[in-house]
Coordinates of C-alpha atoms and ligand atoms in Angstrom, one line a residue:
M1 CA 0.0 0.0 0.0
A2 CA 1.3 3.5 -0.9
D3 CA 2.3 5.8 1.9
F4 CA 0.5 9.1 1.6
L5 CA 1.6 12.5 2.8
T6 CA 0.1 13.1 6.2
G7 CA -0.3 16.0 8.6
T8 CA -0.9 16.2 12.3
T9 CA -3.7 17.9 14.1
R10 CA -3.1 20.2 17.1
G11 CA -4.0 17.3 19.3
G12 CA -1.4 15.1 17.7
Q13 CA -3.7 12.9 15.6
S14 CA -2.5 12.0 12.1
W15 CA -4.7 13.0 9.1
T16 CA -4.3 12.6 5.3
P17 CA -4.9 15.7 3.3
K18 CA -6.8 15.2 0.1
F19 CA -5.7 17.7 -2.4
V20 CA -7.9 19.2 -5.1
E21 CA -7.5 17.4 -8.4
T22 CA -10.2 18.3 -10.9
I23 CA -13.4 20.4 -11.2
D24 CA -16.2 19.0 -13.4
Q25 CA -17.0 22.1 -15.5
K26 CA -20.1 20.4 -17.0
Q27 CA -21.6 20.3 -13.5
C28 CA -20.3 23.6 -12.2
I29 CA -22.8 26.5 -12.1
G30 CA -20.1 29.1 -11.4
C31 CA -21.6 30.1 -8.0
G32 CA -18.2 31.0 -6.6
R33 CA -18.7 29.4 -3.2
C34 CA -15.6 27.2 -3.4
F35 CA -13.5 30.3 -4.5
K36 CA -14.7 32.2 -1.4
V37 CA -14.0 29.5 1.1
C38 CA -10.5 28.6 -0.2
G39 CA -7.9 30.6 1.8
R40 CA -5.0 29.4 -0.4
G41 CA -5.8 31.1 -3.8
V42 CA -6.0 27.7 -5.6
L43 CA -9.2 28.3 -7.6
N44 CA -10.2 30.9 -10.1
M45 CA -13.3 31.7 -12.2
I46 CA -13.0 31.5 -16.0
G47 CA -15.5 32.1 -18.8
L48 CA -16.3 29.6 -21.5
T49 CA -17.6 30.7 -24.9
E50 CA -20.3 28.9 -26.9
D51 CA -17.4 26.9 -28.6
G52 CA -15.8 26.0 -25.3
D53 CA -12.9 28.4 -25.6
I54 CA -11.6 29.9 -22.4
V55 CA -12.0 33.6 -21.9
D56 CA -12.0 36.0 -18.9
A57 CA -14.9 35.3 -16.6
F58 CA -16.3 38.8 -17.3
D59 CA -15.7 38.8 -21.1
D60 CA -18.8 39.5 -23.2
E61 CA -18.0 36.3 -25.1
A62 CA -18.4 34.2 -22.0
E63 CA -21.5 32.1 -22.3
K64 CA -20.9 30.4 -18.9
K65 CA -18.7 31.0 -15.9
V66 CA -17.0 28.0 -14.3
M67 CA -14.4 27.3 -11.7
T68 CA -10.9 26.1 -12.5
V69 CA -7.9 24.8 -10.6
E70 CA -5.4 27.6 -11.2
T71 CA -2.6 27.0 -8.6
A72 CA -2.8 23.4 -7.5
A73 CA 0.5 23.6 -5.8
N74 CA -0.9 25.9 -3.1
C75 CA -3.6 23.4 -2.0
I76 CA -3.4 22.1 1.6
G77 CA -6.0 19.4 1.0
C78 CA -8.5 20.7 3.5
E79 CA -11.5 19.8 1.3
S80 CA -13.5 22.9 2.3
C81 CA -14.2 23.7 -1.3
S82 CA -16.0 20.4 -1.8
K83 CA -18.0 20.8 1.4
V84 CA -19.6 24.0 0.1
C85 CA -20.2 22.8 -3.4
S86 CA -23.8 21.9 -3.9
K87 CA -23.1 20.2 -7.3
S88 CA -20.3 17.8 -6.2
C89 CA -18.0 19.1 -8.9
I90 CA -14.7 18.8 -7.1
T91 CA -12.5 15.7 -6.8
H92 CA -9.6 15.3 -4.4
V93 CA -6.7 12.9 -4.0
P94 CA -4.0 12.1 -1.4
V95 CA -0.5 12.4 -2.7
A96 CA 2.4 9.9 -2.2
A97 CA 4.8 10.9 0.6
Ligands
LIG101 S1 -8.9 21.6 -0.6 FE1 -8.8 23.5 0.7 S2 -6.9 24.5 0.0 FE2 -7.4 23.0 -1.6 S3 -8.6 24.1 -3.1 FE3 -10.0 23.2 -1.7 S4 -10.4 24.8 -0.1 FE4 -8.5 25.4 -1.2
LIG102 S1 -18.9 25.6 -5.5 FE1 -19.2 24.0 -7.1 S2 -20.7 24.8 -8.5 FE2 -20.0 26.5 -7.3 S3 -18.3 27.4 -8.5 FE3 -17.4 25.9 -7.1 S4 -17.2 24.0 -8.3 FE4 -18.7 25.4 -9.3

């Protein structure tokens, strides 16, 4: 069995962070709740055009706003983003130690 990177709670208990991996942009409604709850600047809102091209979230061409993983390396694996997502868009993984 693989050894995963673990942390320790203040009380000394071990826990395994589950880092953000993907966001299902087909399910995402662009509500921004995950963006607001993440204190690590990992996520960002983008716009998608009718043809699926990525544009600025506030571009006139944007037909839909969705969340994206912009800076995965900043994630601490707290899973708060998933807890506030009503559409179950976000997947997480532990990483090998
Ligand atoms: S798991 Fe935590 S740190 Fe990582 S993207 Fe979600 S809210 Fe941010
Ligand atoms: S909370 Fe879920 S539905 Fe809302 S923007 Fe984030 S990933 Fe999309």
